[in-house]
Short mmCIF file of C-alpha atoms and ligand atoms in Angstrom, two decimals:
data_model
loop_
_atom_site.label_atom_id
_atom_site.label_comp_id
_atom_site.label_asym_id
_atom_site.label_seq_id
_atom_site.Cartn_x
_atom_site.Cartn_y
_atom_site.Cartn_z
CA MET D 9 -69.37 81.05 5.26
CA PRO D 10 -72.20 80.45 7.41
CA LYS D 11 -72.85 82.40 10.27
CA ILE D 12 -71.10 80.71 13.49
CA ASN D 13 -73.26 79.92 16.84
CA TRP D 14 -70.26 78.53 19.24
CA GLU D 15 -71.65 77.06 22.71
CA GLN D 16 -68.91 77.20 24.77
CA THR D 17 -68.29 75.93 28.25
CA GLU D 18 -66.63 77.95 31.10
CA LYS D 19 -63.17 76.56 30.02
CA GLN D 20 -63.45 77.63 26.48
CA SER D 21 -64.74 80.95 27.26
CA GLU D 22 -61.93 81.36 29.78
CA VAL D 23 -59.82 80.41 26.70
CA TRP D 24 -61.27 82.68 24.19
CA GLY D 25 -60.84 85.45 26.17
CA TYR D 26 -57.26 85.23 26.16
CA LEU D 27 -57.44 84.20 22.42
CA ASN D 28 -59.01 87.66 22.17
CA ASP D 29 -56.90 89.74 24.10
CA LYS D 30 -53.92 92.10 23.07
CA THR D 31 -51.45 90.65 25.84
CA THR D 32 -51.70 87.05 25.93
CA THR D 33 -49.09 85.25 23.48
CA ASP D 34 -48.84 81.67 24.79
CA ILE D 35 -51.73 79.82 25.97
CA LEU D 36 -51.60 76.27 27.53
CA PHE D 37 -54.82 74.48 27.70
CA GLY D 38 -53.70 71.08 29.98
CA GLY D 39 -55.16 68.62 31.84
CA GLY D 40 -57.33 66.14 32.03
CA ALA D 41 -58.76 63.80 28.66
CA GLY D 42 -62.18 65.37 27.39
CA GLY D 43 -62.01 68.54 28.32
CA ALA D 44 -62.65 70.23 25.34
CA LYS D 45 -59.42 70.89 24.42
CA SER D 46 -59.00 70.34 20.73
CA PHE D 47 -62.65 71.15 20.00
CA THR D 48 -61.29 74.67 21.30
CA GLY D 49 -58.36 74.80 18.91
CA CYS D 50 -59.98 73.81 16.18
CA ALA D 51 -63.02 76.26 16.67
CA TRP D 52 -60.41 79.07 17.23
CA ILE D 53 -58.70 78.08 13.98
CA ILE D 54 -62.44 77.73 12.10
CA ILE D 55 -63.60 81.14 13.64
CA MET D 56 -60.19 83.04 12.54
CA CYS D 57 -59.95 81.72 9.34
CA GLY D 58 -63.63 83.22 8.61
CA LYS D 59 -62.96 86.58 10.53
CA TYR D 60 -59.62 87.21 8.62
CA PRO D 61 -59.66 86.72 4.74
CA LYS D 62 -56.29 85.65 4.04
CA SER D 63 -55.27 84.58 6.74
CA ARG D 64 -52.52 81.56 7.50
CA TRP D 65 -53.03 79.01 10.05
CA LEU D 66 -51.22 75.87 11.40
CA ILE D 67 -52.69 73.03 13.38
CA GLY D 68 -49.25 70.96 14.89
CA ARG D 69 -49.05 67.39 16.51
CA LYS D 70 -45.97 65.47 16.80
CA LYS D 71 -46.58 63.26 13.81
CA LEU D 72 -48.85 64.28 10.84
CA THR D 73 -50.55 60.98 11.20
CA ALA D 74 -51.81 61.14 14.40
CA LEU D 75 -53.03 64.57 13.58
CA LYS D 76 -55.35 63.49 10.49
CA GLU D 77 -56.32 60.66 12.77
CA SER D 78 -57.59 62.83 15.46
CA THR D 79 -57.20 66.15 16.17
CA PHE D 80 -58.43 67.07 12.20
CA ILE D 81 -61.66 64.75 12.69
CA THR D 82 -62.04 67.34 15.39
CA PHE D 83 -61.76 70.15 12.90
CA LEU D 84 -64.26 68.42 10.43
CA ASP D 85 -66.76 67.31 13.11
CA VAL D 86 -66.67 71.23 14.23
CA CYS D 87 -66.96 72.23 10.46
CA LYS D 88 -70.33 69.88 10.27
CA LYS D 89 -71.48 71.29 13.54
CA TRP D 90 -71.13 74.63 12.16
CA GLY D 91 -72.61 73.74 8.58
CA ILE D 92 -69.47 74.47 7.05
CA LYS D 93 -69.16 72.39 4.20
CA ASN D 94 -66.03 70.69 2.66
CA GLY D 95 -66.00 71.39 -1.12
CA ARG D 96 -68.44 74.21 -0.69
CA ASP D 97 -66.73 76.37 1.99
CA PHE D 98 -63.26 74.80 1.78
CA LYS D 99 -60.99 72.60 0.26
CA ILE D 100 -58.12 69.73 1.17
CA THR D 101 -55.08 70.12 -1.04
CA GLY D 102 -51.60 69.29 -0.87
CA GLN D 103 -49.68 66.41 -2.11
CA GLN D 104 -50.18 65.20 1.83
CA GLN D 105 -53.52 66.37 2.05
CA ASN D 106 -52.05 68.69 4.49
CA ILE D 107 -54.02 72.00 3.33
CA ILE D 108 -57.20 73.19 3.90
CA THR D 109 -58.18 76.43 1.61
CA PHE D 110 -61.49 78.75 2.74
CA SER D 111 -63.22 79.78 -0.04
CA ASN D 112 -62.17 83.46 1.58
CA GLY D 113 -58.72 82.35 1.20
CA SER D 114 -57.26 81.71 4.59
CA THR D 115 -55.79 78.46 5.00
CA VAL D 116 -54.59 75.81 7.07
CA TYR D 117 -51.50 74.20 7.46
CA LEU D 118 -51.43 71.00 9.16
CA LYS D 119 -47.63 70.27 10.34
CA ASP D 120 -45.73 67.15 11.78
CA LEU D 121 -43.45 68.45 14.50
CA PHE D 122 -41.75 65.62 15.55
CA LEU D 123 -37.87 66.36 16.29
CA TYR D 124 -36.27 64.10 13.43
CA PRO D 125 -32.74 63.67 14.37
CA SER D 126 -31.97 64.29 10.65
CA ASP D 127 -33.80 67.91 11.18
CA PRO D 128 -32.53 69.11 14.76
CA GLU D 129 -33.45 72.91 13.86
CA PHE D 130 -36.61 72.21 12.27
CA ASP D 131 -35.58 73.86 8.93
CA ASN D 132 -38.59 71.64 7.60
CA LEU D 133 -41.16 74.07 9.20
CA GLY D 134 -39.64 76.39 6.72
CA SER D 135 -39.67 79.71 6.75
CA THR D 136 -43.53 80.37 6.22
CA GLU D 137 -44.98 82.73 8.21
CA TYR D 138 -48.46 82.13 10.36
CA THR D 139 -50.74 84.56 11.69
CA GLY D 140 -51.32 82.02 14.46
CA ALA D 141 -50.94 78.33 16.05
CA PHE D 142 -52.60 75.84 17.72
CA ILE D 143 -50.46 72.78 18.31
CA ASP D 144 -52.26 69.57 20.07
CA GLU D 145 -51.27 66.99 22.90
CA ALA D 146 -47.84 69.21 22.82
CA ASN D 147 -46.40 67.48 25.73
CA GLN D 148 -45.37 64.95 23.38
CA LEU D 149 -42.83 67.54 21.73
CA VAL D 150 -40.07 68.88 22.86
CA TYR D 151 -39.79 72.60 23.60
CA LYS D 152 -37.82 73.70 20.85
CA ALA D 153 -40.70 72.67 18.66
CA VAL D 154 -42.72 74.88 20.04
CA GLU D 155 -40.30 77.67 20.10
CA THR D 156 -39.81 77.67 16.25
CA VAL D 157 -43.38 77.15 15.46
CA LYS D 158 -43.56 81.14 17.99
CA THR D 159 -40.45 82.27 15.80
CA ARG D 160 -42.78 81.82 12.52
CA LEU D 161 -45.91 83.72 14.14
CA ARG D 162 -45.87 86.97 12.13
CA TYR D 163 -48.02 86.62 9.09
CA LYS D 164 -50.23 89.67 8.49
CA LEU D 165 -50.28 90.04 12.03
CA ASP D 166 -50.25 94.38 11.31
CA GLU D 167 -52.86 94.31 8.58
CA PHE D 168 -55.02 92.63 10.93
CA ASN D 169 -54.22 94.38 14.18
CA LEU D 170 -53.62 90.74 16.20
CA VAL D 171 -51.01 89.65 18.38
CA PRO D 172 -49.23 86.42 17.84
CA LYS D 173 -50.99 83.74 19.43
CA LEU D 174 -50.01 80.05 20.18
CA LEU D 175 -52.73 77.70 21.74
CA ALA D 176 -51.37 74.29 23.12
CA THR D 177 -53.10 71.66 24.32
CA CYS D 178 -52.13 68.68 26.56
CA ASN D 179 -52.26 65.90 29.15
CA PRO D 180 -50.52 66.57 32.29
CA ALA D 181 -47.13 65.30 31.73
CA LYS D 182 -43.64 65.80 33.83
CA ASN D 183 -41.63 67.73 31.08
CA TRP D 184 -41.91 71.50 29.88
CA VAL D 185 -45.53 71.66 29.91
CA TYR D 186 -45.25 71.28 33.97
CA MET D 187 -41.82 73.56 34.38
CA GLU D 188 -43.02 76.00 31.76
CA PHE D 189 -46.51 76.59 32.50
CA TYR D 190 -48.49 74.44 35.01
CA LYS D 191 -45.57 74.65 38.28
CA PRO D 192 -45.16 78.63 37.59
CA ASN D 193 -48.83 78.93 37.70
CA LYS D 194 -49.59 77.13 40.61
CA GLU D 195 -46.54 79.33 42.42
CA GLY D 196 -48.11 82.57 40.88
CA LYS D 197 -45.07 83.42 38.83
CA LEU D 198 -46.76 82.64 35.17
CA GLU D 199 -45.34 85.91 33.31
CA SER D 200 -48.52 87.63 32.03
CA CYS D 201 -47.85 86.99 28.43
CA ARG D 202 -48.66 83.33 29.16
CA LYS D 203 -51.96 81.73 30.48
CA PHE D 204 -52.52 78.06 32.18
CA VAL D 205 -56.12 76.82 32.31
CA GLN D 206 -56.72 73.34 33.82
CA SER D 207 -58.82 70.95 31.75
CA LEU D 208 -61.14 68.63 33.57
CA VAL D 209 -63.56 66.44 31.76
CA THR D 210 -66.10 67.30 34.30
CA ASP D 211 -66.01 70.69 33.01
CA ASN D 212 -67.39 69.54 29.83
CA PRO D 213 -71.25 69.40 29.63
CA PHE D 214 -70.90 68.56 25.99
CA ILE D 215 -69.23 64.69 26.64
CA ASP D 216 -70.80 61.47 26.28
CA SER D 217 -71.10 59.62 29.69
CA ASN D 218 -69.78 56.61 28.55
CA TYR D 219 -66.45 58.63 28.10
CA ILE D 220 -66.57 59.56 31.73
CA ASN D 221 -67.18 55.76 32.52
CA GLN D 222 -64.11 54.74 30.37
CA LEU D 223 -62.13 56.94 32.06
CA LYS D 224 -63.21 55.74 35.46
CA SER D 225 -62.28 51.94 34.36
CA ILE D 226 -58.66 52.61 33.70
CA LYS D 227 -56.61 50.40 35.42
CA ASN D 228 -53.75 51.73 35.74
CA LYS D 229 -53.47 54.24 38.38
CA ALA D 230 -51.07 57.27 37.08
CA GLN D 231 -53.23 57.16 34.10
CA LYS D 232 -55.67 57.58 35.67
CA GLU D 233 -54.88 60.32 37.80
CA ARG D 234 -53.79 62.13 34.87
CA LEU D 235 -56.71 61.77 32.48
CA LEU D 236 -59.81 61.27 34.84
CA PHE D 237 -58.75 64.14 37.35
CA GLY D 238 -55.92 65.95 35.31
CA ASN D 239 -53.94 64.81 38.30
CA TRP D 240 -50.06 67.18 37.45
CA GLU D 241 -48.50 64.93 40.11
CA TYR D 242 -49.23 61.61 38.98
CA ASP D 243 -45.85 60.03 39.15
CA ASP D 244 -44.89 59.52 42.62
CA ASP D 245 -44.05 56.13 41.85
CA PRO D 246 -42.31 54.51 44.98
CA SER D 247 -40.14 52.38 42.28
CA ALA D 248 -38.92 55.25 40.35
CA MET D 249 -35.47 56.00 41.37
CA PHE D 250 -35.48 59.75 40.87
CA SER D 251 -38.22 61.51 41.84
CA PHE D 252 -39.32 64.74 39.34
CA ASP D 253 -38.18 67.05 42.18
CA ILE D 254 -34.63 65.37 42.43
CA ILE D 255 -34.23 66.02 38.25
CA SER D 256 -35.49 69.43 38.08
CA ASP D 257 -33.14 70.02 41.18
CA LEU D 258 -29.93 68.75 39.26
CA PHE D 259 -30.43 71.69 36.95
CA THR D 260 -30.16 74.36 39.86
CA THR D 261 -27.71 72.69 42.25
CA LYS D 262 -24.25 73.61 42.15
CA ALA D 263 -22.13 70.89 43.06
CA LYS D 264 -19.46 70.70 46.03
CA ASN D 265 -15.81 70.34 45.23
CA GLN D 266 -15.43 70.85 41.94
CA GLU D 267 -12.01 70.57 41.61
CA GLU D 268 -10.95 67.38 39.91
CA LYS D 269 -11.84 67.00 36.41
CA PHE D 270 -13.61 64.14 34.27
CA ILE D 271 -14.76 63.30 31.48
CA SER D 272 -17.14 60.33 30.57
CA GLY D 273 -18.42 59.33 26.99
CA ASP D 274 -21.46 56.85 26.15
CA ILE D 275 -19.58 55.46 22.69
CA SER D 276 -21.84 52.33 23.16
CA ARG D 277 -25.43 53.60 21.96
CA LYS D 278 -26.14 50.87 19.61
CA GLY D 279 -28.40 52.11 16.85
CA SER D 280 -28.78 55.06 18.54
CA ASP D 281 -28.14 58.76 16.90
CA ASN D 282 -25.80 60.35 19.68
CA MET D 283 -22.84 59.92 21.12
CA PRO D 284 -22.84 61.88 24.27
CA ILE D 285 -19.76 62.88 26.17
CA GLY D 286 -19.46 64.70 29.39
CA TYR D 287 -17.69 67.21 31.17
CA TRP D 288 -17.45 67.12 34.60
CA GLU D 289 -16.25 69.03 37.56
CA GLY D 290 -16.08 67.43 40.53
CA LEU D 291 -19.80 66.08 40.35
CA GLN D 292 -20.90 69.20 38.32
CA LEU D 293 -21.99 68.24 34.85
CA LYS D 294 -20.22 71.20 32.92
CA GLU D 295 -20.58 70.70 29.17
CA ILE D 296 -22.79 68.08 26.86
CA HIS D 297 -20.72 67.38 23.67
CA VAL D 298 -22.72 65.12 20.77
CA LEU D 299 -20.77 63.68 18.42
CA PRO D 300 -21.57 64.12 14.90
CA TYR D 301 -22.38 61.52 12.72
CA GLU D 302 -18.61 61.52 10.64
CA ILE D 303 -16.73 61.39 13.98
CA ARG D 304 -18.87 58.78 16.13
CA SER D 305 -19.15 56.68 13.35
CA ASP D 306 -15.54 56.23 13.29
CA THR D 307 -13.44 54.63 16.39
CA LYS D 308 -10.08 56.64 15.23
CA LYS D 309 -11.77 59.92 15.17
CA SER D 310 -13.88 59.54 18.03
CA ALA D 311 -10.71 58.48 20.02
CA GLN D 312 -9.00 61.77 18.89
CA TRP D 313 -11.72 64.16 19.27
CA ILE D 314 -12.18 62.92 23.23
CA MET D 315 -7.96 63.08 23.52
CA ASP D 316 -8.24 66.63 21.88
CA PHE D 317 -11.24 67.54 24.43
CA ALA D 318 -9.49 66.43 27.23
CA ASP D 319 -6.29 68.28 26.27
CA LYS D 320 -8.17 71.47 25.89
CA LYS D 321 -9.78 70.95 29.10
CA GLY D 322 -6.72 69.26 31.30
CA VAL D 323 -8.67 65.98 32.34
CA ARG D 324 -6.11 63.40 33.25
CA ARG D 325 -6.39 60.04 31.04
CA SER D 326 -7.51 58.31 34.32
CA HIS D 327 -10.29 60.56 34.83
CA ILE D 328 -11.54 59.53 31.39
CA VAL D 329 -14.58 56.59 31.45
CA LEU D 330 -15.91 55.67 28.72
CA ASP D 331 -18.25 52.59 28.06
CA GLU D 332 -16.63 49.65 27.00
CA ASP D 333 -19.63 47.67 25.66
CA GLY D 334 -19.88 46.78 22.06
CA VAL D 335 -18.03 49.41 19.89
CA GLY D 336 -16.66 51.45 23.18
CA GLY D 337 -13.94 48.68 23.33
CA GLY D 338 -12.68 49.74 20.56
CA VAL D 339 -11.79 53.56 21.51
CA VAL D 340 -11.31 52.44 24.75
CA ASP D 341 -7.90 50.55 23.49
CA GLN D 342 -7.02 53.65 21.30
CA ILE D 343 -7.01 55.74 24.34
CA ASP D 344 -3.68 55.14 26.37
CA GLY D 345 -4.79 55.22 30.50
CA CYS D 346 -8.43 55.69 30.07
CA ILE D 347 -10.82 53.81 32.08
CA GLY D 348 -13.24 51.33 30.51
CA PHE D 349 -17.21 51.18 31.79
CA ILE D 350 -18.54 47.51 31.68
CA ASN D 351 -22.50 47.68 32.68
CA ASN D 352 -22.19 44.30 33.56
CA SER D 353 -18.84 43.85 35.67
CA SER D 354 -19.13 43.09 39.43
CA PRO D 355 -19.80 46.33 41.88
CA ILE D 356 -17.11 47.82 43.38
CA GLN D 357 -15.83 46.89 46.91
CA SER D 358 -14.67 49.26 49.11
CA PHE D 359 -11.57 47.96 50.71
CA GLU D 360 -12.54 47.34 53.67
CA VAL D 361 -14.58 44.31 52.84
CA LYS D 362 -10.99 42.48 52.90
CA TYR D 363 -11.56 42.94 56.55
CA ASP D 364 -15.14 43.13 57.41
CA GLU D 365 -17.56 41.27 54.91
CA SER D 366 -20.57 42.88 56.08
CA LYS D 367 -19.38 46.20 54.45
CA ARG D 368 -20.40 43.99 50.74
CA VAL D 369 -22.24 45.87 48.50
CA ASN D 370 -24.83 43.49 46.74
CA TYR D 371 -25.78 45.33 43.54
CA SER D 372 -26.32 42.54 40.67
CA ASN D 373 -24.03 44.48 38.71
CA LEU D 374 -21.54 47.71 38.00
CA LYS D 375 -24.25 49.78 36.40
CA SER D 376 -27.13 49.52 39.16
CA GLN D 377 -24.67 50.25 41.62
CA CYS D 378 -23.88 53.75 39.62
CA TYR D 379 -27.64 54.58 39.66
CA PHE D 380 -27.95 54.01 43.15
CA MET D 381 -25.42 56.35 43.83
CA LEU D 382 -26.31 58.75 41.42
CA ALA D 383 -29.67 58.67 42.98
CA GLN D 384 -27.93 58.44 46.58
CA PHE D 385 -25.79 61.97 45.60
CA ALA D 386 -28.86 63.50 43.60
CA GLU D 387 -30.87 62.97 46.92
CA GLN D 388 -28.01 64.76 48.64
CA GLY D 389 -28.37 67.84 46.52
CA ASN D 390 -24.83 67.14 45.42
CA VAL D 391 -24.92 66.42 41.32
CA GLY D 392 -25.74 69.36 39.31
CA VAL D 393 -25.92 69.98 35.62
CA SER D 394 -24.83 73.57 33.97
CA GLU D 395 -26.20 74.84 31.23
CA THR D 396 -28.09 72.17 28.54
CA THR D 397 -30.07 73.10 25.48
CA ASP D 398 -33.58 72.22 26.08
CA ALA D 399 -33.58 68.94 23.88
CA ILE D 400 -31.22 67.47 26.48
CA ARG D 401 -32.84 68.71 29.58
CA ASN D 402 -35.78 67.15 28.69
CA ALA D 403 -34.23 63.97 27.37
CA ILE D 404 -32.46 63.85 31.27
CA VAL D 405 -36.08 64.84 33.00
CA GLU D 406 -37.84 61.93 30.84
CA GLU D 407 -35.46 59.38 30.68
CA LEU D 408 -34.25 59.19 34.47
CA GLY D 409 -37.86 59.36 35.57
CA VAL D 410 -38.57 55.86 34.14
CA VAL D 411 -36.03 54.13 35.50
CA LYS D 412 -37.11 52.20 38.19
CA GLN D 413 -35.69 50.00 40.85
CA ARG D 414 -37.01 46.56 39.76
CA ASP D 415 -35.79 47.58 35.72
CA ILE D 416 -32.04 48.60 36.42
CA ASP D 417 -30.66 45.39 35.34
CA LYS D 418 -32.56 45.07 32.27
CA ASP D 419 -30.38 47.22 29.43
CA GLY D 420 -33.76 48.95 28.18
CA LYS D 421 -34.11 52.71 27.35
CA LEU D 422 -31.21 54.42 29.52
CA ALA D 423 -30.86 58.12 30.29
CA VAL D 424 -28.93 59.71 27.62
CA ILE D 425 -27.12 61.60 30.78
CA GLY D 426 -28.26 59.12 33.58
CA LYS D 427 -26.03 56.74 31.85
CA ASP D 428 -23.17 59.34 31.51
CA LYS D 429 -23.36 60.79 35.04
CA MET D 430 -23.14 57.09 36.62
CA LYS D 431 -19.99 56.72 34.76
CA GLU D 432 -18.46 59.86 36.43
CA ILE D 433 -19.68 58.52 39.47
CA LEU D 434 -17.52 55.28 38.70
CA ALA D 435 -14.78 57.72 38.13
CA GLU D 436 -15.11 59.28 41.49
CA ALA D 437 -15.24 55.23 42.67
CA LEU D 438 -12.20 54.52 41.20
CA THR D 439 -10.19 57.37 41.92
CA MET D 440 -11.66 56.82 45.81
CA ARG D 441 -9.96 53.94 45.31
CA ILE D 442 -6.30 55.02 44.21
N1 ADP M 23 -68.75 73.55 23.00
C1 ADP M 23 -68.87 72.62 22.61
N2 ADP M 23 -70.24 71.77 22.03
C2 ADP M 23 -70.30 70.78 22.00
N3 ADP M 23 -69.59 69.85 21.89
C3 ADP M 23 -68.38 70.10 22.75
C4 ADP M 23 -67.77 71.55 22.92
N4 ADP M 23 -66.70 71.28 22.92
C5 ADP M 23 -65.91 70.23 23.39
N5 ADP M 23 -67.05 69.69 22.97
C6 ADP M 23 -67.03 67.75 22.98
O1 ADP M 23 -66.69 67.05 23.91
C7 ADP M 23 -66.00 65.86 23.85
C8 ADP M 23 -64.52 66.23 23.94
O2 ADP M 23 -63.85 67.55 23.11
P1 ADP M 23 -62.53 67.15 22.85
O3 ADP M 23 -62.11 68.53 22.41
O4 ADP M 23 -62.21 66.01 22.03
O5 ADP M 23 -61.44 66.86 24.17
P2 ADP M 23 -59.91 66.91 24.65
O6 ADP M 23 -59.13 67.50 23.30
O7 ADP M 23 -59.73 67.47 26.04
O8 ADP M 23 -59.51 65.60 25.03
C9 ADP M 23 -66.07 66.03 21.98
O9 ADP M 23 -66.97 64.86 21.46
C10 ADP M 23 -66.32 67.07 21.68
O10 ADP M 23 -67.20 67.48 20.08
MG1 MG M 24 -58.09 66.07 22.45
#
């Protein structure tokens, strides 16, 4: 390969320092668009391939198609810039044209890291070991994808005297990139093996001025804040029902009054891949179970599973609330004494309405009422979610975050857990009435 002369931006030198030290293992280069993030990742992989013959690297992104259409184009651009020639210095092979083999035997695998429901454990990644990995647009992945890649970073590390390194890039997002890197870094609590570097387009002298103008012309305020200014706190949208801080608090809050036990279940998730069943002690969501296909596809088996679970946990039938819309009805009918939840039914009125009309609540339906009540309880710091998997946690953060006041009546994308919780609140409301 020809000799490489990389003229780096200041941020690139900072990242480069972490990529070459003996202590850092995880680097997040994240923030605004055009901050030279993808270039940095590709440049690193190319240089390492040249320096360590027969090493093996991974470049990952949510979908292989997006990887090929964008990150890999940057890879080829960097190669071209440095006089590294396709056909002479490397070749592209593999059934999906996703393996790059350099003339010194080093290889790069382009990988799809999307969480497919059929492969929840990322078995598809196989047992292949890598020397290091670069993940572009990592905010689009679930954290488990990143953790799984990390377990594969072992290939020839001792031989090369290297430590495992993972470089991830992203735009600001309120999910694991924020919680695992951005926030701890801001608070000075980031572990020493992890590094966060803020990306800004204004730090990149190589950027085309048209590119900055394009970013400046973005109409959507939140998008502009994220991409032009690299602002991580962009989502303070007044119509959002759950602020990010309140959602984050759910995972550390311990709800008061945990004596009464409840089960809530979303058994009507049409066309969806899961059927979450929640177990609650008061307003503390203690356990979440996603029923496997062979059970959820059969109303009889689903009903039996829920009844067995209720017996095991000691939950009374009147404290089981299940979605009654669609397929739900069948399950509800098979569990004597449980409560069916109908999204579109009228909101629950307190008994005082009989005497005082001004006490009447004005929600368009029961579902809206429950969302508003959930938001209220969460704001008071009285709803907690006990240990969950990263996938569920991310689903809660992302899906509750998009619940907006005006959209509340639309049966659009609902929060997996949000929906569960509101049913539990219904259970509370119902028991309060009895
Ligand atoms: N060290 C560099 N030398 C020359 N051009 C660079 C360098 N770093 C970045 N660039 C250019 O800056 C532009 C934006 O970089 P890119 O990595 O795509 O940004 P991001 O991934 O942060 O959006 C690209 O045109 C890229 O080629
Ligand atoms: Mg990029």
